[in-house]
Coordinates of C-alpha atoms in Angstrom, one line a residue:
P1 CA 24.3 90.7 40.0
P2 CA 26.4 87.6 42.6
P3 CA 23.5 84.6 43.6
P4 CA 21.0 84.9 47.0
F5 CA 23.2 84.2 49.5
P6 CA 23.1 81.6 51.2
P7 CA 22.5 79.1 47.7
A8 CA 19.4 78.0 47.8
E9 CA 20.3 74.1 48.7
L10 CA 21.0 76.0 52.2
A11 CA 18.3 77.2 52.5
P12 CA 16.9 74.1 54.9
R13 CA 19.5 75.7 56.9
L14 CA 18.7 79.1 57.5
Q15 CA 17.0 80.8 60.2
P16 CA 13.5 83.2 58.0
A17 CA 14.9 85.8 58.3
Q18 CA 12.5 88.1 60.6
P19 CA 9.6 89.6 59.9
S20 CA 9.3 92.4 57.5
A21 CA 8.5 96.4 58.1
G22 CA 4.7 95.1 56.5
G23 CA 4.1 93.4 59.2
A24 CA 3.9 90.0 57.1
S25 CA 5.4 87.1 59.2
A26 CA 8.3 84.9 58.3
R27 CA 7.4 81.4 57.0
K28 CA 7.7 79.0 59.7
S29 CA 11.2 76.5 59.5
D30 CA 14.0 74.2 61.2
P31 CA 15.1 75.0 64.0
M32 CA 18.3 74.6 63.2
E33 CA 17.7 77.0 60.6
V34 CA 19.2 80.3 60.3
E35 CA 18.9 83.3 59.6
A36 CA 19.3 84.2 55.3
A37 CA 20.7 87.3 53.7
A38 CA 18.1 89.1 52.3
P39 CA 17.5 88.1 48.3
A40 CA 17.8 90.1 45.6
S41 CA 14.3 92.7 45.3
T42 CA 12.5 92.3 41.9
S43 CA 11.9 96.3 42.2
P44 CA 14.7 98.1 40.6
A45 CA 13.5 101.4 43.1
C46 CA 15.1 98.4 45.7
G47 CA 18.3 98.1 44.9
G48 CA 18.5 95.2 46.6
G49 CA 21.6 93.0 47.8
A50 CA 23.3 89.7 47.8
A51 CA 26.0 87.1 49.3
A52 CA 27.2 83.8 47.6
A53 CA 29.5 81.4 48.7
S54 CA 32.3 79.5 46.8
P55 CA 35.6 77.4 47.5
G56 CA 38.0 79.4 48.2
G57 CA 41.6 78.4 46.8
G58 CA 43.8 76.1 48.3
G59 CA 40.5 74.4 50.2
G60 CA 39.9 78.1 51.6
L61 CA 35.5 79.3 51.4
A62 CA 35.0 82.4 50.2
V63 CA 32.5 84.2 51.1
S64 CA 31.8 86.9 49.1
V65 CA 29.5 89.7 50.3
Q66 CA 26.8 93.0 49.3
A67 CA 25.4 95.3 51.9
A68 CA 21.0 95.4 51.2
G69 CA 20.1 98.3 48.9
R70 CA 18.1 100.7 50.8
A71 CA 15.3 102.8 49.0
S72 CA 15.4 106.2 49.8
A73 CA 13.5 108.3 51.3
E74 CA 12.3 109.4 48.0
G75 CA 11.8 106.3 46.5
G76 CA 9.6 105.6 48.8
G77 CA 7.2 102.6 48.8
C78 CA 9.8 99.7 49.3
P79 CA 11.0 98.6 52.6
D80 CA 14.5 97.7 54.3
P81 CA 15.1 93.9 53.7
A82 CA 15.8 91.6 56.1
P83 CA 19.6 92.3 58.1
S84 CA 22.1 90.2 56.7
P85 CA 24.0 87.2 58.9
R86 CA 27.1 89.8 58.3
A87 CA 25.2 92.4 59.1
R88 CA 23.6 91.2 61.8
V89 CA 27.2 90.1 63.6
K90 CA 28.4 94.0 62.9
R91 CA 25.1 95.5 64.1
Q92 CA 23.8 93.2 67.0
G93 CA 27.5 91.7 68.3
S94 CA 25.9 88.8 68.5
L95 CA 25.2 85.4 67.3
D96 CA 21.6 84.2 67.9
G97 CA 19.6 82.9 64.9
L98 CA 22.9 81.3 63.3
L99 CA 23.8 78.6 65.2
P100 CA 22.1 74.9 64.6
T101 CA 20.5 74.3 68.5
S102 CA 17.9 72.0 67.8
P103 CA 16.9 68.6 66.0
P104 CA 14.7 68.8 62.6
S105 CA 11.6 69.4 62.6
K106 CA 11.9 67.6 59.7
P107 CA 13.7 64.7 58.7
L108 CA 16.9 64.9 56.1
S109 CA 14.6 63.9 52.4
S110 CA 18.4 61.5 51.7
R111 CA 18.7 60.3 55.4
G112 CA 16.0 59.5 57.7
D113 CA 17.8 60.1 60.9
A114 CA 17.0 64.0 61.8
S115 CA 19.5 63.1 64.4
A116 CA 22.0 63.1 62.4
L117 CA 21.7 67.1 62.0
A118 CA 23.3 68.3 65.3
L119 CA 26.9 68.7 65.4
P120 CA 29.4 66.4 66.9
S121 CA 31.7 67.6 69.8
A122 CA 33.9 65.7 67.4
C123 CA 33.4 68.1 64.6
G124 CA 33.6 70.6 67.4
G125 CA 29.8 71.6 68.2
A126 CA 28.1 74.6 68.6
S127 CA 31.0 75.8 70.4
Q128 CA 33.2 75.6 67.4
L129 CA 30.6 76.7 65.0
E130 CA 30.4 80.1 66.2
P131 CA 33.3 81.8 66.2
A132 CA 34.2 79.7 62.7
I133 CA 30.5 82.4 61.2
R134 CA 31.5 85.0 63.4
A135 CA 35.2 85.2 62.0
L136 CA 34.0 85.0 58.5
L137 CA 30.9 86.6 58.9
G138 CA 32.6 89.9 60.3
Q139 CA 35.4 90.4 57.8
S140 CA 35.1 92.4 54.9
P141 CA 34.8 89.7 51.6
S142 CA 37.7 90.3 50.2
L143 CA 39.5 88.6 53.3
A144 CA 37.2 86.0 53.3
H145 CA 40.4 83.7 52.2
E146 CA 42.3 84.2 54.6
V147 CA 40.3 84.1 57.5
Y148 CA 39.3 80.9 57.0
S149 CA 42.3 79.3 55.6
R150 CA 43.5 80.8 59.0
L151 CA 40.3 78.8 61.0
P152 CA 41.6 75.3 63.1
P153 CA 40.6 72.3 61.2
L154 CA 37.7 72.0 64.4
Q155 CA 35.8 75.1 62.8
K156 CA 36.3 74.0 59.2
L157 CA 34.8 70.8 59.9
G158 CA 32.2 71.8 61.6
L159 CA 31.4 75.1 58.9
L160 CA 31.8 71.4 56.0
R161 CA 29.6 69.3 58.4
V162 CA 27.2 73.0 57.4
L163 CA 27.2 72.9 54.4
V164 CA 26.3 68.9 53.7
D165 CA 23.9 68.7 55.6
G166 CA 22.7 71.3 53.1
A167 CA 24.2 69.9 50.4
C168 CA 21.9 66.4 51.5
D169 CA 19.0 68.6 51.3
S170 CA 18.8 69.5 47.3
P171 CA 16.8 67.9 44.4
H172 CA 19.7 67.3 43.3
T173 CA 20.4 65.2 46.0
A174 CA 17.3 63.5 47.0
K175 CA 16.7 61.8 42.8
A176 CA 20.4 60.5 43.0
V177 CA 19.7 58.8 46.1
D178 CA 16.7 58.0 44.6
E179 CA 17.9 56.8 41.1
A180 CA 20.9 54.8 43.6
M181 CA 18.1 53.2 45.6
A182 CA 16.5 52.3 42.1
R183 CA 19.2 50.9 40.9
R184 CA 20.4 48.9 44.1
R185 CA 16.6 47.3 44.3
G186 CA 17.2 45.6 40.8
V187 CA 20.7 44.2 41.5
L188 CA 18.9 43.3 45.2
E189 CA 16.0 41.5 42.2
R190 CA 17.6 40.6 39.7
E191 CA 19.8 38.3 42.6
E192 CA 17.0 36.7 43.9
E193 CA 15.5 35.3 41.1
A194 CA 18.6 34.0 39.5
E195 CA 18.4 32.2 43.4
K196 CA 14.9 31.1 42.6
E197 CA 16.3 29.5 39.3
K198 CA 18.3 28.1 40.8
R199 CA 17.0 25.9 43.1
R200 CA 13.6 25.4 40.0
E201 CA 17.0 23.4 38.3
T202 CA 18.0 21.6 41.5
R203 CA 13.3 20.1 42.0
T204 CA 14.2 19.9 38.8
L205 CA 17.2 17.1 38.6
R206 CA 15.8 15.1 41.3
D207 CA 12.8 14.9 40.2
E208 CA 14.0 13.2 36.8
A209 CA 16.2 12.3 38.4
R210 CA 13.5 10.3 41.0
H211 CA 11.5 9.8 37.7
A212 CA 14.0 7.1 36.0
L213 CA 14.3 5.6 39.4
R214 CA 10.7 4.4 39.6
E215 CA 10.5 3.1 36.1
Q216 CA 13.9 1.4 36.5
L217 CA 12.3 -0.3 39.6
A218 CA 8.7 -0.8 37.9
E219 CA 10.3 -2.7 34.5
Q220 CA 12.7 -4.9 37.9
R221 CA 9.0 -5.7 38.8
E222 CA 7.9 -6.9 36.1
A223 CA 11.2 -8.8 34.9
A224 CA 10.6 -10.7 38.8
G225 CA 7.7 -12.2 39.0
E226 CA 5.0 -12.5 42.0
E227 CA 7.9 -14.4 43.7
G228 CA 11.3 -11.9 43.2
E229 CA 8.8 -8.9 43.2
Q230 CA 8.8 -9.4 47.4
L231 CA 11.9 -8.8 47.8
L232 CA 12.9 -4.9 45.8
P233 CA 11.9 -2.0 47.7
A234 CA 8.2 -0.7 47.9
E235 CA 9.4 2.6 47.0
V236 CA 12.2 4.9 45.5
S237 CA 14.9 5.9 48.3
E238 CA 16.1 9.5 49.0
V239 CA 19.7 8.5 49.4
A240 CA 18.8 6.5 45.7
V241 CA 18.4 9.5 44.3
S242 CA 20.8 11.7 45.9
L243 CA 23.3 9.0 44.7
E244 CA 21.7 9.5 40.8
V245 CA 21.8 13.0 41.0
Q246 CA 25.3 12.7 41.4
K247 CA 25.2 10.5 39.1
R248 CA 24.4 12.6 36.4
Q249 CA 26.5 15.4 37.3
E250 CA 29.5 13.4 37.1
A251 CA 28.1 11.9 33.0
L252 CA 27.5 16.4 32.6
A253 CA 31.6 16.6 33.9
C254 CA 32.7 14.1 31.4
G255 CA 31.3 15.9 28.9
G256 CA 28.1 13.1 28.6
Q257 CA 27.3 9.4 29.4
V258 CA 29.8 7.3 30.4
E259 CA 30.5 4.3 31.7
V260 CA 33.0 4.6 34.9
L261 CA 36.1 1.6 34.8
S262 CA 38.1 0.3 37.2
R263 CA 41.7 0.1 36.3
E264 CA 41.1 -4.1 36.9
A265 CA 37.6 -3.9 34.6
L266 CA 39.7 -2.1 31.3
Q267 CA 42.0 -4.8 32.3
Q268 CA 39.4 -7.7 31.9
A269 CA 37.9 -6.3 28.7
E270 CA 41.1 -5.5 26.9
S271 CA 42.2 -9.2 27.7
D272 CA 38.2 -10.3 26.5
L273 CA 39.6 -8.1 22.9
A274 CA 41.8 -9.5 21.8
I275 CA 41.1 -12.4 22.2
E276 CA 37.8 -12.6 19.9
L277 CA 39.8 -10.3 17.4
E278 CA 43.2 -13.2 17.4
L279 CA 39.9 -15.7 16.6
Q280 CA 38.4 -13.5 14.4
A281 CA 41.4 -13.1 12.8
A282 CA 42.5 -16.4 12.4
N283 CA 39.2 -18.0 11.3
G284 CA 38.4 -15.2 8.8
I285 CA 34.7 -15.3 9.8
D286 CA 32.7 -13.1 11.4
S287 CA 29.7 -14.5 14.5
D288 CA 27.0 -14.5 11.6
G289 CA 29.7 -17.2 9.6
R290 CA 30.0 -14.7 6.9
D291 CA 34.0 -14.3 5.9
F292 CA 36.0 -11.0 5.8
S293 CA 37.0 -9.3 2.4
A294 CA 40.6 -8.3 2.8
A295 CA 40.5 -4.8 4.1
D296 CA 38.3 -5.6 6.7
L297 CA 40.7 -8.9 7.4
E298 CA 43.1 -6.1 7.9
G299 CA 41.8 -4.2 10.0
I300 CA 40.8 -6.8 12.2
V301 CA 44.2 -7.4 12.6
A302 CA 45.5 -4.0 13.7
R303 CA 43.2 -3.6 16.0
R304 CA 44.1 -6.8 17.7
D305 CA 47.8 -5.7 17.1
L306 CA 47.1 -2.6 19.4
I307 CA 44.5 -3.8 22.2
K308 CA 47.6 -6.2 22.5
H309 CA 50.1 -3.9 22.5
R310 CA 47.8 -2.2 25.2
R311 CA 47.5 -4.7 27.8
D312 CA 51.1 -5.7 27.5
T313 CA 52.9 -2.4 27.6
F314 CA 51.0 0.7 29.5
G315 CA 51.0 -0.4 32.3
P316 CA 53.5 1.3 33.9
A317 CA 52.6 4.1 32.6
R318 CA 48.7 3.9 33.9
D319 CA 50.1 4.0 37.7
A320 CA 51.8 7.7 36.4
A321 CA 48.9 8.5 35.2
Q322 CA 46.5 7.2 38.0
E323 CA 48.6 9.0 41.0
G324 CA 49.0 11.6 38.6
L325 CA 45.0 12.1 38.7
R326 CA 44.8 11.4 42.2
A327 CA 47.4 13.8 43.1
A328 CA 45.5 16.6 40.6
A329 CA 42.5 15.7 42.2
S330 CA 43.1 16.9 44.9
S331 CA 45.3 20.1 43.2
G332 CA 42.8 22.8 43.3
D333 CA 45.3 23.9 39.9
A334 CA 43.0 23.5 36.8
A335 CA 46.3 23.8 34.7
V336 CA 47.1 20.8 36.7
M337 CA 44.3 18.5 36.6
E338 CA 44.5 19.2 31.9
A339 CA 47.8 18.4 32.5
A340 CA 46.8 14.9 33.6
L341 CA 44.1 14.0 31.5
E342 CA 46.9 14.7 28.5
A343 CA 48.1 11.9 31.2
A344 CA 45.8 10.0 31.2
R345 CA 44.6 10.4 27.4
A346 CA 48.3 9.1 26.2
A347 CA 47.5 6.0 28.3
A348 CA 44.8 4.8 27.5
L349 CA 42.8 5.6 30.6
E350 CA 39.9 6.6 28.2
G351 CA 38.6 5.6 25.2
D352 CA 35.1 5.5 23.0
C353 CA 33.5 2.5 22.7
D354 CA 33.1 2.8 18.8
E355 CA 36.6 3.7 18.0
D356 CA 38.8 0.5 20.4
G357 CA 35.6 -1.0 21.0
I358 CA 36.3 -1.8 25.2
G359 CA 33.1 -1.6 27.6
P360 CA 29.3 -1.5 26.7
G361 CA 29.3 0.8 24.0
G362 CA 29.3 4.8 23.8
R363 CA 32.4 6.8 26.0
W364 CA 34.3 5.0 28.8
V365 CA 36.4 6.1 31.4
A366 CA 38.8 5.2 34.0
A367 CA 37.3 6.0 38.3
E368 CA 40.5 8.5 38.5
T369 CA 39.7 10.1 35.5
R370 CA 36.2 10.9 35.9
D371 CA 37.3 12.6 39.6
V372 CA 39.6 14.6 37.4
Y373 CA 36.5 15.6 35.1
T374 CA 35.0 16.4 37.7
A375 CA 36.4 18.0 39.8
L376 CA 37.5 20.2 37.0
H377 CA 33.7 20.6 36.3
E378 CA 33.5 22.4 40.6
M379 CA 36.6 24.1 39.9
H380 CA 35.3 25.9 36.9
K381 CA 31.6 25.4 38.7
Y382 CA 33.0 28.4 41.9
R383 CA 34.6 30.2 39.1
D384 CA 31.9 31.2 37.4
E385 CA 29.9 31.9 40.2
R386 CA 32.9 34.0 42.6
V387 CA 32.7 36.0 39.0
A388 CA 28.9 36.6 38.4
E389 CA 29.1 37.1 42.5
G390 CA 32.3 39.7 41.8
R391 CA 29.3 41.7 38.9
R392 CA 26.4 42.2 41.5
Q393 CA 29.1 43.5 44.4
L394 CA 30.4 45.9 41.4
E395 CA 27.4 47.0 40.2
L396 CA 26.2 47.7 44.3
S397 CA 29.4 49.1 45.3
Q398 CA 27.8 51.9 42.5
T399 CA 24.5 52.5 43.9
I400 CA 26.3 53.1 48.2
V401 CA 25.4 57.2 48.8
R402 CA 26.4 56.9 52.2
T403 CA 29.3 56.0 53.9
A404 CA 29.6 53.8 56.9
P405 CA 31.4 52.9 59.4
L406 CA 33.3 49.3 58.6
G407 CA 33.3 48.9 63.0
R408 CA 35.0 50.2 66.5
D409 CA 37.9 48.4 68.0
R410 CA 38.5 47.4 71.9
Y411 CA 39.3 51.3 72.4
G412 CA 36.1 53.0 70.8
R413 CA 37.7 53.9 67.5
R414 CA 35.7 54.0 64.6
H415 CA 37.6 52.6 61.5
W416 CA 36.2 53.7 58.3
L417 CA 36.4 52.7 54.6
V418 CA 37.3 55.4 51.7
Q419 CA 39.1 55.4 48.9
P420 CA 41.2 58.6 47.8
L421 CA 41.3 60.6 45.0
E422 CA 44.4 59.8 44.2
E423 CA 46.3 56.8 42.8
P424 CA 45.9 54.0 44.4
R425 CA 42.5 53.1 44.4
D426 CA 42.4 49.6 42.9
Q427 CA 44.5 49.2 47.1
P428 CA 41.7 49.2 50.0
H429 CA 41.5 52.1 52.1
V430 CA 40.7 51.7 55.7
W431 CA 41.3 54.7 58.7
C432 CA 40.8 54.9 62.0
E433 CA 40.2 57.3 64.1
P434 CA 42.6 58.8 66.4
R435 CA 41.8 57.9 70.1
S436 CA 39.0 61.1 72.0
S437 CA 38.1 60.8 75.4
E438 CA 34.4 61.2 73.7
L439 CA 34.7 57.7 72.6
V440 CA 32.5 55.3 74.4
G441 CA 33.0 52.3 75.5
G442 CA 36.7 52.0 74.4
I443 CA 39.2 50.8 77.3
V444 CA 42.3 53.7 78.6
E445 CA 45.5 51.8 77.4
P446 CA 48.1 52.6 74.8
P447 CA 46.4 51.7 70.1
R448 CA 48.5 48.4 69.1
E449 CA 49.8 49.5 65.9
A450 CA 50.2 47.3 63.1
S451 CA 53.1 46.7 61.5
R452 CA 54.4 47.8 57.7
A453 CA 53.0 44.0 55.7
A454 CA 56.0 42.1 53.6
D455 CA 54.1 42.4 49.9
G456 CA 53.1 45.5 49.9
G457 CA 50.9 46.0 52.0
E458 CA 51.7 50.1 54.2
S459 CA 50.2 51.0 57.8
R460 CA 50.6 54.6 58.6
P461 CA 50.1 54.6 62.1
C462 CA 51.2 57.9 64.4
G463 CA 50.4 59.6 67.6
K464 CA 47.5 59.0 70.1
R465 CA 45.9 62.2 69.3
D466 CA 46.6 61.0 65.3
W467 CA 44.1 59.1 62.4
Q468 CA 45.8 56.1 61.2
H469 CA 46.0 55.3 57.3
F470 CA 46.3 51.3 56.3
V471 CA 46.9 50.9 52.8
G472 CA 46.4 47.8 50.7
E473 CA 44.8 44.4 50.9
S474 CA 48.1 42.8 53.1
A475 CA 48.2 45.9 55.6
C476 CA 44.6 45.7 56.0
A477 CA 44.2 41.5 56.9
A478 CA 47.2 42.2 58.9
L479 CA 45.1 44.5 60.9
A480 CA 42.1 42.2 61.0
A481 CA 44.6 39.6 62.3
S482 CA 44.9 41.1 65.1
L483 CA 41.8 41.9 65.8
D484 CA 39.9 39.3 69.3
E485 CA 37.4 37.0 67.3
R486 CA 36.9 37.1 71.7
G487 CA 35.5 40.6 72.3
E488 CA 31.8 41.5 70.6
R489 CA 32.8 45.5 69.1
E490 CA 36.8 44.3 67.3
S491 CA 34.7 40.8 66.4
H492 CA 32.8 42.4 64.2
L493 CA 34.7 44.9 63.0
R494 CA 36.7 42.1 62.0
A495 CA 34.3 40.4 59.8
S496 CA 33.3 43.5 58.7
L497 CA 37.4 43.5 57.8
E498 CA 36.7 40.1 56.5
R499 CA 33.7 40.7 54.1
T500 CA 35.6 44.0 52.3
L501 CA 39.0 42.2 51.3
R502 CA 36.3 39.3 49.6
S503 CA 34.1 41.6 48.2
R504 CA 38.0 43.4 46.6
Q505 CA 39.1 40.1 45.3
L506 CA 35.4 38.9 43.8
Q507 CA 35.1 42.7 42.0
R508 CA 39.3 42.2 40.4
L509 CA 38.1 38.9 39.6
A510 CA 35.0 39.6 37.5
A511 CA 36.8 43.3 36.5
S512 CA 39.2 40.3 34.4
G513 CA 36.6 38.1 34.0

């Protein structure tokens, strides 16, 4: 036999059956419920009937009802089942008890708001639902598709609202909502733990910098003696700690501890080294008075010639490289920064003391080179943070269980972010409700229509009683720019649109990364 009508998922939306002939009273249930058809009998003698509701072709709703079987007088012992909704319509000509009349006695499992069950006037309300139910249940099941296809949109919307509310009350929906909320809590907990770890790292870095500065201050006091100790600060200041932290972050950006040299200091270091190498090559002895070997002497001469060549001929190349470094540091383009660093290496604006003998020891860089390394490090760090945020947004987008409007404009029209089933799904789709006299808080004047964007975005404004559809980031950005930030409603709507577009960009960055 076909499944019972209505399905079990819609049971909370239905009125209890009338008391049976034996006098047993039906269970108390939701006041908004409508009467259910009698279920199939468990006894062969009772020949119970059944009914089913299923989606019809072309968006229709097929309603198939079989009249409940009645026990014959000869069979006896089996009372008549409660009348089905269709039978009630035919016998009584009344829909009393079939329509929602008041909020439910308990909230839905998937939503905590009992008022959400009331049919809004935008969906036609009870005045639209009553003729829809009368038309469907008052005709033969074979005509259900045709009857439903002729219903006005508001009546179809009212029926859809009842079915959706019933589906939201099902155990499967409650389980799916609980699972989605558990995943959402997990994402938020991981984000909170990452923020705590980031704060701990910042605190640790400052503590290490403060400890190092205190050790340096103690050594300075010990070397200065009693008279010089009065000139030294009593404690390390927070400004000094911040400068030390900045210095360590710059060293991290440059790949390790480096010595920063100005252009003048670099030229002076190269001149001093050239003179020292010239003396060693001329005398042939080292600082301890020992003679250089032929191979050592050849290496000293080669280094002397290289340093003289850099000092005397690299001036124009270094000027151009420094200009390129300054421009790259503020460009915000990683490719430009990498090219500027290559030019700086070719112009000998960074090096290593173990290879060229410049600086106090270890790696050294020019000040402009240091600035570009720092800017490039900050750019990569910012991009990694955006990718992580985009992944978090992707995870959170998969835990959404209810769509809420983005906000209202000055006319009281709500805007919705609803993605279509067809392509393109990678672009945002914002829908704007039509104007209506039932909208609350809007002013009475013709709505503005956003124009088609030049870079592929599209807005589809229609008449005052039609929905508006904005497709693509450019069209949605134009819609956000057309809103007035001075108004309470439109400022909130604009912020929601900008937040949505930013989230889309982060999700796309995370997907590509």
